[in-house]
mmCIF file of C-alpha atoms and ligand atoms in Angstrom:
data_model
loop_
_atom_site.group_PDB
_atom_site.id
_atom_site.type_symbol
_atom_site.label_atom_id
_atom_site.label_comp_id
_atom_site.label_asym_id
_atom_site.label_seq_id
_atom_site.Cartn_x
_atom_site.Cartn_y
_atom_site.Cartn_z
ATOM 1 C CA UNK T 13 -2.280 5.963 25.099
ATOM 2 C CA UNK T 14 -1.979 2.497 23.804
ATOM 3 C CA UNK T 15 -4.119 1.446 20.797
ATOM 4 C CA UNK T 16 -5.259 -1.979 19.650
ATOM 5 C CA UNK T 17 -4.829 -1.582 15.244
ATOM 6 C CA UNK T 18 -7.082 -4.689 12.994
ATOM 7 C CA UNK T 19 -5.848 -4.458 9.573
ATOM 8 C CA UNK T 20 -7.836 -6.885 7.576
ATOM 9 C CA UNK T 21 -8.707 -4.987 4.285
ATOM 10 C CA UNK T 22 -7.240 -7.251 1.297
ATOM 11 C CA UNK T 23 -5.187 -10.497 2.112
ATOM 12 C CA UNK T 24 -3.086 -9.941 5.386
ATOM 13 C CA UNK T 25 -4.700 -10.332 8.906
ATOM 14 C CA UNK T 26 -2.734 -8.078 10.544
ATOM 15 C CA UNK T 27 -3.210 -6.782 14.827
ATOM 16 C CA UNK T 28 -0.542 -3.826 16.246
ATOM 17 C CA UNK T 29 -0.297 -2.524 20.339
ATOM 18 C CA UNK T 30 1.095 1.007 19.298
ATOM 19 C CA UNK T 31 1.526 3.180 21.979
ATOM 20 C CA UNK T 32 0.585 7.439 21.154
ATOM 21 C CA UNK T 33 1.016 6.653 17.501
ATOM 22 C CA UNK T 34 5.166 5.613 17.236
ATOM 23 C CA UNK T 35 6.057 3.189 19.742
ATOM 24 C CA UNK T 36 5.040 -0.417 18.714
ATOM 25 C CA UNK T 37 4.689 -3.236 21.178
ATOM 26 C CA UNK T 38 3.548 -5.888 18.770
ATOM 27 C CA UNK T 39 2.590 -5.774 14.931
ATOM 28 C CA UNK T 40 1.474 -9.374 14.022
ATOM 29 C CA UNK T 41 0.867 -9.894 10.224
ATOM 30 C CA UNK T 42 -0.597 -13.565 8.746
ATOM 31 C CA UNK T 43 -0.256 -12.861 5.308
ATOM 32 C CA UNK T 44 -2.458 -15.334 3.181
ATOM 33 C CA UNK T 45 0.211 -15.027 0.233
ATOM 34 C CA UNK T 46 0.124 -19.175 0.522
ATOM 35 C CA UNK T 47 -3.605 -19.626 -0.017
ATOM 36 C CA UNK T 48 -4.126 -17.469 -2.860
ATOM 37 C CA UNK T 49 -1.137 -18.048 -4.627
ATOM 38 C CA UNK T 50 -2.470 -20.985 -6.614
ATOM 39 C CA UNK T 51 -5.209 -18.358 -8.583
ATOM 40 C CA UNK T 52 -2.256 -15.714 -9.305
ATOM 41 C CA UNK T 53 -4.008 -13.290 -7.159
ATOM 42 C CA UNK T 54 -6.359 -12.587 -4.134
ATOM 43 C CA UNK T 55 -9.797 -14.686 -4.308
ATOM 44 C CA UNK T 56 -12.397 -12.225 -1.972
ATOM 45 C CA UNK T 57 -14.564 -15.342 -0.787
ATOM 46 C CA UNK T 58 -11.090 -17.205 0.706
ATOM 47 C CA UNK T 59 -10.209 -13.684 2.179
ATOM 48 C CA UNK T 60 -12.611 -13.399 4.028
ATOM 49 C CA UNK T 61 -12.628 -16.849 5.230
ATOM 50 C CA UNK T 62 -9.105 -16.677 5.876
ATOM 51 C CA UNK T 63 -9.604 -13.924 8.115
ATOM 52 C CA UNK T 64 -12.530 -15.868 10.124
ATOM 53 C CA UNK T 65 -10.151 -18.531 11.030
ATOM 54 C CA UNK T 66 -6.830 -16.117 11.552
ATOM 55 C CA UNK T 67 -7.494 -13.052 12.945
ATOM 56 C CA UNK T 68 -8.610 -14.290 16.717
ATOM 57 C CA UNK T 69 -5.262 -16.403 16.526
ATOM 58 C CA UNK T 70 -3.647 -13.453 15.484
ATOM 59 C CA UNK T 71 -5.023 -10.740 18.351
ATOM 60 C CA UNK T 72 -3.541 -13.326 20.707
ATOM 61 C CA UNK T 73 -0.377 -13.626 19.408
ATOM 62 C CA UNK T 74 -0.015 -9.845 19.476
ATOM 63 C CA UNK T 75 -0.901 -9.820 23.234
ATOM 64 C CA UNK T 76 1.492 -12.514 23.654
ATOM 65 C CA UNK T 77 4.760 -11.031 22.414
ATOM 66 C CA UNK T 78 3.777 -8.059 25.165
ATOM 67 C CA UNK T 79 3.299 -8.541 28.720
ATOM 68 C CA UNK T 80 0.227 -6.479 28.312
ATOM 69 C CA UNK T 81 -3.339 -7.760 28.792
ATOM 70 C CA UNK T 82 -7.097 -6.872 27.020
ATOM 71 C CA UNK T 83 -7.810 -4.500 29.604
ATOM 72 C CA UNK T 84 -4.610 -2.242 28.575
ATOM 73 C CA UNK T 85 -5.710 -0.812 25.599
ATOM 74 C CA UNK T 86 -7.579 2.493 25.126
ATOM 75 C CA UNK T 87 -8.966 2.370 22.207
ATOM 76 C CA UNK T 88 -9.297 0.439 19.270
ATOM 77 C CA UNK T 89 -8.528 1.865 15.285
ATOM 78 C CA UNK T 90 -9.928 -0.626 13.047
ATOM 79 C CA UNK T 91 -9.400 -0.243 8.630
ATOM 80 C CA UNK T 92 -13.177 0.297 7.433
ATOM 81 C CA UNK T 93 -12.299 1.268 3.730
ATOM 82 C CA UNK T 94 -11.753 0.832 0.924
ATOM 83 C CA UNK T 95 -10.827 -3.433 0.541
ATOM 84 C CA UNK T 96 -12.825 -6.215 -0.015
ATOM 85 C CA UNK T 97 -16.070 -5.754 1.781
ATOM 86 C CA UNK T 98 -16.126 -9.304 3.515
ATOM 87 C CA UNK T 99 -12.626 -8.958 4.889
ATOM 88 C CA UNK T 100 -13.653 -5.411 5.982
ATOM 89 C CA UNK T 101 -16.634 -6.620 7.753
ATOM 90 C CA UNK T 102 -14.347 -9.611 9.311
ATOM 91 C CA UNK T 103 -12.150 -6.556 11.298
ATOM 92 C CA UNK T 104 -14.618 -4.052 12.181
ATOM 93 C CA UNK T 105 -16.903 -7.274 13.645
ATOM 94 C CA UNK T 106 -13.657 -7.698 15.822
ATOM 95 C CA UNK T 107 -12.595 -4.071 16.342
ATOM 96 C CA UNK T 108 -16.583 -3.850 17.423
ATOM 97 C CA UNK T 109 -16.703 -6.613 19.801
ATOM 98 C CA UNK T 110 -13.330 -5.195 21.347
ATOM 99 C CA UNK T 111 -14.830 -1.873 22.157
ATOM 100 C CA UNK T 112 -17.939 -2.947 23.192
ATOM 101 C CA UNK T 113 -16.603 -5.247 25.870
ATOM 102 C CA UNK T 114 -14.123 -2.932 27.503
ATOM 103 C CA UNK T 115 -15.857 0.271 26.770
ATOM 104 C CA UNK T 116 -13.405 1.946 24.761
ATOM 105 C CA UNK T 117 -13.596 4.393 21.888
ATOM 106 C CA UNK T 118 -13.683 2.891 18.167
ATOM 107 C CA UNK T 119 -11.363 5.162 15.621
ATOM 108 C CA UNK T 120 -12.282 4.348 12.102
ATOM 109 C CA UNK T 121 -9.388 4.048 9.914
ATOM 110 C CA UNK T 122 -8.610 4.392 5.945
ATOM 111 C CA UNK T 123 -6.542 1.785 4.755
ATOM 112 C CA UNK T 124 -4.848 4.590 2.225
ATOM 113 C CA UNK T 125 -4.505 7.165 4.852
ATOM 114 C CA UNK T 126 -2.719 4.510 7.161
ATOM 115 C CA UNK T 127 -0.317 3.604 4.385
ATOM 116 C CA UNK T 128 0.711 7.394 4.335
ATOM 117 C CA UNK T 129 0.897 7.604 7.690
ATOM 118 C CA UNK T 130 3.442 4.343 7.971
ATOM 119 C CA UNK T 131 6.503 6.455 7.130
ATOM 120 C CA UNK T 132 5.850 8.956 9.789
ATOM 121 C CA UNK T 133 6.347 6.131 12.869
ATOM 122 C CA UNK T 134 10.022 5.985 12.447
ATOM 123 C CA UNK T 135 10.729 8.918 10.713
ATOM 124 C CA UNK T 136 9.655 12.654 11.853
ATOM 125 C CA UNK T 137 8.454 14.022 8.412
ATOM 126 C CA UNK T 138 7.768 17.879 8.321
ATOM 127 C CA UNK T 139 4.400 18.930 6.463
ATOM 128 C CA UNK T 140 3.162 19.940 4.245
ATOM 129 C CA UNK T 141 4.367 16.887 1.525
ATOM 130 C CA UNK T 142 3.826 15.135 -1.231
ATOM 131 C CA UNK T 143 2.418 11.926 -0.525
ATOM 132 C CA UNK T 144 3.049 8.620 -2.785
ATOM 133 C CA UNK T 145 0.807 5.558 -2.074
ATOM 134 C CA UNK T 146 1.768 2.539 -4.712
ATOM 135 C CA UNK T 147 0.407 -0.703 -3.728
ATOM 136 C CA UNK T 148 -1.798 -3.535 -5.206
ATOM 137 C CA UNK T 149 -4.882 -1.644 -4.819
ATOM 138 C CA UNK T 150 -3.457 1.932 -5.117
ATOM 139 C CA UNK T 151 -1.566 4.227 -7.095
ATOM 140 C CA UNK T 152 -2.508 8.107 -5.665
ATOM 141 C CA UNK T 153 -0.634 11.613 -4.935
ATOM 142 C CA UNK T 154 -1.459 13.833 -2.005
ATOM 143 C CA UNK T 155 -1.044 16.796 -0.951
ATOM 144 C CA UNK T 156 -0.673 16.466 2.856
ATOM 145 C CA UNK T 157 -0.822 19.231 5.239
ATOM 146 C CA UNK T 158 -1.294 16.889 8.430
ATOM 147 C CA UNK T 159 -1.315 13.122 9.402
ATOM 148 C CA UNK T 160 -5.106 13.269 8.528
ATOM 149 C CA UNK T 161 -5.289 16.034 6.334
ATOM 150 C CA UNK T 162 -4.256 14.970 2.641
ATOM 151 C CA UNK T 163 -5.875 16.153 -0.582
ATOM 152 C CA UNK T 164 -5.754 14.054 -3.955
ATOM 153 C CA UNK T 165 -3.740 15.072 -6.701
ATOM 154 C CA UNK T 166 -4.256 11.951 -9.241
ATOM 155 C CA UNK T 167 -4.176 8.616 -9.925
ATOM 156 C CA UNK T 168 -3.720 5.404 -12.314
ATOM 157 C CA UNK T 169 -6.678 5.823 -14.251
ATOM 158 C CA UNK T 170 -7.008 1.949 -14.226
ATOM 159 C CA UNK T 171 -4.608 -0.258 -12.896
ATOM 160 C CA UNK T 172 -2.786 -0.133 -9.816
ATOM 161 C CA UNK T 173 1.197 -0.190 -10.307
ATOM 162 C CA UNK T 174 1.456 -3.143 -8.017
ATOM 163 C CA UNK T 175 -1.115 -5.157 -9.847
ATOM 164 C CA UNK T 176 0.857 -4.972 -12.950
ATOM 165 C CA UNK T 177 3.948 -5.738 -11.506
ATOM 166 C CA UNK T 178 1.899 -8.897 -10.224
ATOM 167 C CA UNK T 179 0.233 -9.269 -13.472
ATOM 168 C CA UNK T 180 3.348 -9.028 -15.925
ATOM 169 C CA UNK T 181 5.614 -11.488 -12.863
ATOM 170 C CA UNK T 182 2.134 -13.828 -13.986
ATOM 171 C CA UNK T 183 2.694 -13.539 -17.538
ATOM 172 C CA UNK T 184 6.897 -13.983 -16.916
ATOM 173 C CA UNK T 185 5.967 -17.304 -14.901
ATOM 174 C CA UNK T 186 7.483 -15.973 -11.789
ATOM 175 C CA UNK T 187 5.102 -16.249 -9.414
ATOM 176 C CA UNK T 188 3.052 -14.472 -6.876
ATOM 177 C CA UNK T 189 2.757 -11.962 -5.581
ATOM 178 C CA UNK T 190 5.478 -10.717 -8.246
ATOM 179 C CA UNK T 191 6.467 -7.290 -6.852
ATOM 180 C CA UNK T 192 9.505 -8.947 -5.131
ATOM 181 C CA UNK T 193 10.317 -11.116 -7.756
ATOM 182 C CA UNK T 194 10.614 -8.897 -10.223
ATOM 183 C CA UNK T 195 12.496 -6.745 -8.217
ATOM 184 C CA UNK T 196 14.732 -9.885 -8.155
ATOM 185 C CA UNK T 197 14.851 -10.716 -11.505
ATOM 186 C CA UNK T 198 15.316 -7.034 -12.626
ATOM 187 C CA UNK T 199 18.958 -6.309 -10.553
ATOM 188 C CA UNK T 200 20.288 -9.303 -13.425
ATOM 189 C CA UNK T 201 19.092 -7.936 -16.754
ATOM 190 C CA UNK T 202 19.550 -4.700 -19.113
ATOM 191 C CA UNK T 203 16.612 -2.025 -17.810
ATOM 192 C CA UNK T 204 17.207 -0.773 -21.055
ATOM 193 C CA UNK T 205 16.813 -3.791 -23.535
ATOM 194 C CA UNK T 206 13.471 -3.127 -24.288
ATOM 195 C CA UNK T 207 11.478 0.072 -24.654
ATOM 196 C CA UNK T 208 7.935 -0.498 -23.415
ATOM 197 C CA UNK T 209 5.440 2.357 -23.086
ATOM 198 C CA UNK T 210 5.559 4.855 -20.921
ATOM 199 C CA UNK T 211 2.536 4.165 -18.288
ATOM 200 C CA UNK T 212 0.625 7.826 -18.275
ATOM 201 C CA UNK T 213 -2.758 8.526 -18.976
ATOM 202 C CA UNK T 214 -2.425 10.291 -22.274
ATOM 203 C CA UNK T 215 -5.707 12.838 -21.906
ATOM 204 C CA UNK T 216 -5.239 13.725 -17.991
ATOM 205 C CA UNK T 217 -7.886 15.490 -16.127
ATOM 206 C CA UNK T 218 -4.898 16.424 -13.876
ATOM 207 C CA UNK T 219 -1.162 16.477 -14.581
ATOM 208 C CA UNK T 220 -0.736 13.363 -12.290
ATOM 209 C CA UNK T 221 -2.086 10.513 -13.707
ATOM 210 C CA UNK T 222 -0.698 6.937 -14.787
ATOM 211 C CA UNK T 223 -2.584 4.026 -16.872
ATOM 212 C CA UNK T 224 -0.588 1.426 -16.168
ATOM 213 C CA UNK T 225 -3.424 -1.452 -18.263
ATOM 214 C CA UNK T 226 -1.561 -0.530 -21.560
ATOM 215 C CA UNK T 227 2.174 -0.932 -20.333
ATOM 216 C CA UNK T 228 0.719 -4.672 -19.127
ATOM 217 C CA UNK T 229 -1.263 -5.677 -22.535
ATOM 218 C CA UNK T 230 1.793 -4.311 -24.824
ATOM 219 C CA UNK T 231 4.019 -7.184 -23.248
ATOM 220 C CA UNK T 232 0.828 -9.295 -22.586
ATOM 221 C CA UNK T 233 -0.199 -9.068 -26.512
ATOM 222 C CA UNK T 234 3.618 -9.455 -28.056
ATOM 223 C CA UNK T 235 4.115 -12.686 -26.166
ATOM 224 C CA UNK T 236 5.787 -14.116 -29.651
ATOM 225 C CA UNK T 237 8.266 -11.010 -29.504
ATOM 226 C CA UNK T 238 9.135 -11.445 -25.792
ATOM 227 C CA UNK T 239 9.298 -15.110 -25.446
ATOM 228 C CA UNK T 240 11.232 -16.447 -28.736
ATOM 229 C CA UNK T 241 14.565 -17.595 -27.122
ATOM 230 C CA UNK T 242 17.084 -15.153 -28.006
ATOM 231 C CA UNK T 243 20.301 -13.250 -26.002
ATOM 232 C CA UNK T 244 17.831 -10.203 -25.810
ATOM 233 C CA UNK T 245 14.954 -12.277 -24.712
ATOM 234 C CA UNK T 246 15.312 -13.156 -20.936
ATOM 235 C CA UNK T 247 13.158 -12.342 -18.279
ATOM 236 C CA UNK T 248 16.089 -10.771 -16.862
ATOM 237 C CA UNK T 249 16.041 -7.644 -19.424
ATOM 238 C CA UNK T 250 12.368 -8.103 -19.484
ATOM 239 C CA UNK T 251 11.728 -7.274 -16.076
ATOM 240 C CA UNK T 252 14.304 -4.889 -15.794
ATOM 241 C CA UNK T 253 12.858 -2.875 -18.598
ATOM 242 C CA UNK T 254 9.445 -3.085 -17.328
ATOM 243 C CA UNK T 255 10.296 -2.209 -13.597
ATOM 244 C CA UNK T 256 12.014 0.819 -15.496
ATOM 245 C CA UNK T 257 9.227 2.053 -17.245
ATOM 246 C CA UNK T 258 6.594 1.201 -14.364
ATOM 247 C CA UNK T 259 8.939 3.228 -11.458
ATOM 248 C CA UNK T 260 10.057 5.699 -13.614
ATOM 249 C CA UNK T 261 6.911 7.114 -14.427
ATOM 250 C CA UNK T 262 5.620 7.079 -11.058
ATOM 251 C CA UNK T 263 9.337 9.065 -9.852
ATOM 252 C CA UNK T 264 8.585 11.607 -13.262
ATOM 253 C CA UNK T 265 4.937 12.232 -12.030
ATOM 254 C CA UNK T 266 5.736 12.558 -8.010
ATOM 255 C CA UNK T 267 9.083 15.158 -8.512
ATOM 256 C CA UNK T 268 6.932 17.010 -10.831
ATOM 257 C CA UNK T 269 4.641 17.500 -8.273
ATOM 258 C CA UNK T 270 6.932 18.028 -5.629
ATOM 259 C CA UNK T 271 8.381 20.951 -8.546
ATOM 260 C CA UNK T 272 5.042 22.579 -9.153
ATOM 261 C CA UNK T 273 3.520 22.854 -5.323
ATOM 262 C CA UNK T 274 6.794 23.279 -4.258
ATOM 263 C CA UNK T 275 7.181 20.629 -1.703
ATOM 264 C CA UNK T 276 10.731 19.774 -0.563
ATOM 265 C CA UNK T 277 9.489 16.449 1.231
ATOM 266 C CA UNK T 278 8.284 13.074 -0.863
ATOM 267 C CA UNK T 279 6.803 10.774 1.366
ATOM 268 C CA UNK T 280 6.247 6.937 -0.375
ATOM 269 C CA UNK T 281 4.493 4.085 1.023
ATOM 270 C CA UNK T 282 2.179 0.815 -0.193
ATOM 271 C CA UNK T 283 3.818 -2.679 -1.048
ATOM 272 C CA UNK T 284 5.529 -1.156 -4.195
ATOM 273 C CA UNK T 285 7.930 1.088 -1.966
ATOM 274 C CA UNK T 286 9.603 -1.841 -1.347
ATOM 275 C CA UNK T 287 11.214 -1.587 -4.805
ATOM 276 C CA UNK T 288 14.795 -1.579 -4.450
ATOM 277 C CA UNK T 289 14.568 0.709 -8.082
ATOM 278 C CA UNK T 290 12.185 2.998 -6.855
ATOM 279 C CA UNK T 291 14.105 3.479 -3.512
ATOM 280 C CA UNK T 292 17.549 4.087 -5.449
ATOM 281 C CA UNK T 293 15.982 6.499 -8.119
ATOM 282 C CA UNK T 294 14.211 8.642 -5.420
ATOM 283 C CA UNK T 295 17.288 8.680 -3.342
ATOM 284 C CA UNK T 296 19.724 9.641 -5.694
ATOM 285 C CA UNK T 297 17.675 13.436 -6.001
ATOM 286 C CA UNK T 298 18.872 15.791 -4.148
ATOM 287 C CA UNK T 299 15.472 17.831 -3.751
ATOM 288 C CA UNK T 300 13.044 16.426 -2.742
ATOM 289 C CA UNK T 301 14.006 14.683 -0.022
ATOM 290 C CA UNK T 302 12.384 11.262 -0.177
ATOM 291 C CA UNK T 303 11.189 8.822 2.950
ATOM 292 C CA UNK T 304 10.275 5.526 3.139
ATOM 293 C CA UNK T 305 9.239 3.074 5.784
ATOM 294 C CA UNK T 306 10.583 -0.163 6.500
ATOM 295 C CA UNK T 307 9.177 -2.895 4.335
ATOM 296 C CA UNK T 308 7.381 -4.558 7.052
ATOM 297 C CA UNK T 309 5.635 -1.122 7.149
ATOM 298 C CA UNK T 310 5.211 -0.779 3.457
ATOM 299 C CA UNK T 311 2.846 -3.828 3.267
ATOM 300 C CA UNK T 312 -0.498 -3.949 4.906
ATOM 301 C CA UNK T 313 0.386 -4.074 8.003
ATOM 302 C CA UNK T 314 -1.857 -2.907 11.613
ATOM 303 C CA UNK T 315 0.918 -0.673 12.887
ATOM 304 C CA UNK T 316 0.322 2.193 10.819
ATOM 305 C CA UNK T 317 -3.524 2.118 11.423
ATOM 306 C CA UNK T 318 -2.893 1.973 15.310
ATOM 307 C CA UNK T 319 -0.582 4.911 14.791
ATOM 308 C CA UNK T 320 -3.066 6.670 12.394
ATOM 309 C CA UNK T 321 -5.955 6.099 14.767
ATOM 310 C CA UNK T 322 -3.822 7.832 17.751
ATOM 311 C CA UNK T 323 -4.010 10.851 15.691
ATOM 312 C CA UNK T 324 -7.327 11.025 15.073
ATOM 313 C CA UNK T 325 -8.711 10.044 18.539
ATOM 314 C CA UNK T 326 -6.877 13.380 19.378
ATOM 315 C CA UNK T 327 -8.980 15.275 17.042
ATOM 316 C CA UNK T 328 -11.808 13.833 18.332
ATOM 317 C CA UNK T 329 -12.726 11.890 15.819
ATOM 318 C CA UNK T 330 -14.545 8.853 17.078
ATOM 319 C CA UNK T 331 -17.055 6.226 16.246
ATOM 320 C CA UNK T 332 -20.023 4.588 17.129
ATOM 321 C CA UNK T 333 -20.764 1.108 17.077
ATOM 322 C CA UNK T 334 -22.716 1.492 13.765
ATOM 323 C CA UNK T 335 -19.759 2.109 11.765
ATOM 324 C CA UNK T 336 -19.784 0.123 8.461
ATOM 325 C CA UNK T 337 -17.488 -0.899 6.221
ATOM 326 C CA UNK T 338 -16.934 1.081 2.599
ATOM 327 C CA UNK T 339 -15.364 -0.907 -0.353
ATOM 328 C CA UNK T 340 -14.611 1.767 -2.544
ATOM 329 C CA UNK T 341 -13.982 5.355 -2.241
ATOM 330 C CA UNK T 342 -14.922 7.678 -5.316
ATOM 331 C CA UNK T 343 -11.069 9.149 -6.371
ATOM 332 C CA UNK T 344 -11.848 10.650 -9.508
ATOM 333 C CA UNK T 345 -14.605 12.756 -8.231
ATOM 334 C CA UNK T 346 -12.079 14.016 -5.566
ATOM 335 C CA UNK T 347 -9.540 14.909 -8.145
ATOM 336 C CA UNK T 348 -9.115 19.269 -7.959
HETATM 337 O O1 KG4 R 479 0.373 -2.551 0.310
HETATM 338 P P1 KG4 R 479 0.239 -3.975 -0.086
HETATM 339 O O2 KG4 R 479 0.794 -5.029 0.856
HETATM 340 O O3 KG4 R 479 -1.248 -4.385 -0.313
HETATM 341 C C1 KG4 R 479 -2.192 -3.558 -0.933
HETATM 342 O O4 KG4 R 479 -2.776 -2.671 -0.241
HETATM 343 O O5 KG4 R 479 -2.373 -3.769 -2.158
HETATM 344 O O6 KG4 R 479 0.927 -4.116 -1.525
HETATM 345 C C2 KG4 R 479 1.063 -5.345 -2.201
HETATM 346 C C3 KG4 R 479 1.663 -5.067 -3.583
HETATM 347 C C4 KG4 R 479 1.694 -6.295 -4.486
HETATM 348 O O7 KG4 R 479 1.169 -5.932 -5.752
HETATM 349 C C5 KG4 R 479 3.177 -6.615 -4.570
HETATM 350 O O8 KG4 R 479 3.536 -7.244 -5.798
HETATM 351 C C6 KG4 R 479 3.800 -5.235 -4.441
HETATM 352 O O9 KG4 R 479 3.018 -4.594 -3.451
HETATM 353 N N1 KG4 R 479 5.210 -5.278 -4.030
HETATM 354 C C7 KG4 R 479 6.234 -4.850 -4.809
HETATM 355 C C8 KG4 R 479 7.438 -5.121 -4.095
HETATM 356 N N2 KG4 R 479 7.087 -5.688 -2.897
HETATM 357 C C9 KG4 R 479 5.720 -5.772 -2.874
HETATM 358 N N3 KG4 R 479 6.231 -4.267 -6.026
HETATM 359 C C10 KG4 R 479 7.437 -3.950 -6.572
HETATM 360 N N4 KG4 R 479 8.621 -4.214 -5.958
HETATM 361 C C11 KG4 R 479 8.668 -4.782 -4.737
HETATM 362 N N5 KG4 R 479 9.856 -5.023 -4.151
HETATM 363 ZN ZN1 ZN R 480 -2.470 -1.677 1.360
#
């Protein structure tokens, strides 16, 4: 069954051919890293915009690097939460036009669930596990018992662990988006130069949480301490010793878990499981054992919501042409 996947929830306009959830045919990604680079971060309005002008380019391309044609596909799985509402609306106007003209089912994807499901396309991962999504947007736990099945453990209570590796890169004057280049920077200094704080939330409604705002204001609000010139004082050490104490706590908080349900498979996915520190640490344990995607399945990408949509056409579940797009989704209320 081959299925058409529009990824177009934050900044990357991203269309996959996936065939019964593993084998990818195409997974083209426009990433609009460029345009939004100049404001440090993702402007919604441009997003959308972006997407307006990309994504048609984009569907075409995919088709293109296949020798497969419109009339092909079965179905169509299209990301209708949680993002930014106009880029949302952008995909599911195209994933709806798709389905309508060649009468084919519409799967409605999560853009979370599809992150956790990216590890599972080139690697077969036995369930139940513990899930780890880190991105810009994201920082959860699951419990998963199926591809579609996952229940929420925690969360950052504020912000996302890829937004403050963005946010502190800002403050270092790396650039953006500054996952990567802090990743870069960190393999040169001392990870243990500086002792920043650790990034949990200190009155958890569940053992699983991070607050990663405070880790980014304590080197936000010392910016004297940090940035007088001295052998100590590099961003080298600096981002070492943050990427330490960001990575860390989210390895502490995910074996724990892994300990307590007792889970012998980690699964981790989102931009931030690119880290080359996060990959190491989690690697090194012997129990659990850990899996990862490749990066170019890490980032939003329409692959994994092709592959996730395969799944859940088989259970049935399937859309009608009414289906609108959700910014948010509630996570503390679904806490246990
Ligand atoms: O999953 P993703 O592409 O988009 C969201 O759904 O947010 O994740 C993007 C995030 C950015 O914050 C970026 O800085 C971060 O992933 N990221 C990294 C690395 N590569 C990307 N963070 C740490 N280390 C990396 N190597
Ligand atoms: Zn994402």
């Amino acid at each position: 069954m081959l299925i058409l996947g529009i990824e177009s929830s934050c900044d990357e306009s991203s269309i996959a051919l996936v065939e019964n959830g593993k084998k990818i045919y195409a997974n083209e990604v426009l990433s609009q890293i460029r345009d939004h680079a100049p404001y440090w971060g993702v402007v919604p309005e441009l997003a959308s915009r972006k997407h307006l002008e990309n994504l048609n380019g984009v569907l075409e391309s995919a088709f293109r690097k296949t020798s497969m044609c419109y009339s092909d596909v079965d179905a169509v799985g299209v990301v209708y939460q949680p993002g930014l509402i106009g880029s949302l609306l952008v995909g599911l106007t195209l994933a709806k036009t798709f389905a309508f003209q060649y009468d084919i089912p519409l799967v409605a994807v999560n853009h979370i669930e599809a992150h956790l499901y990216a590890p599972h396309i080139e690697h077969d991962i036995p369930f139940p596990n513990i899930g780890l999504v880190v991105s810009g947007g994201h920082t959860l736990l699951f419990d998963s018992v199926s591809y579609t099945q996952h229940s929420i453990l925690g969360s950052t209570v504020d912000d996302a662990v890829g937004e403050c590796f963005d946010k502190v890169a800002r403050f270092l004057g790396l650039g953006y988006p500054g996952g990567p280049l802090i990743d870069h920077e960190a393999k040169k200094g001392d990870p243990n130069s500086f002792r920043f704080p650790k990034p949990r939330f200190k009155k958890p409604l569940s053992p699983y949480q991070w607050s990663y705002s405070g880790l980014k204001s304590s080197i936000v609000h010392h910016r004297e301490k940090y940035l007088t010139p001295n052998a100590q004082n590099t961003k080298e050490n600096l981002a070492s010793s943050f990427q330490k104490s960001a990575i860390d706590a989210l390895t502490e908080i995910a074996l724990q878990a892994c300990q307590d349900l007792k889970r012998n498979t980690l699964v981790v996915s989102g931009g931030v499981a690119c880290n080359s520190y996060l990959r190491e640490s989690l690697k090194e344990q012997n129990q659990p054992t850990s899996y990862f995607a490749s990066p170019s399945l890490c980032t939003d990408n329409a692959a994994m919501v092709a592959g996730l949509a395969y799944w859940l056409f088989q259970e049935g579940k399937i859309s009608n042409l009414y289906l609108d797009a959700t910014p948010k989704i509630p996570i503390p209320e679904l806490i246990k």
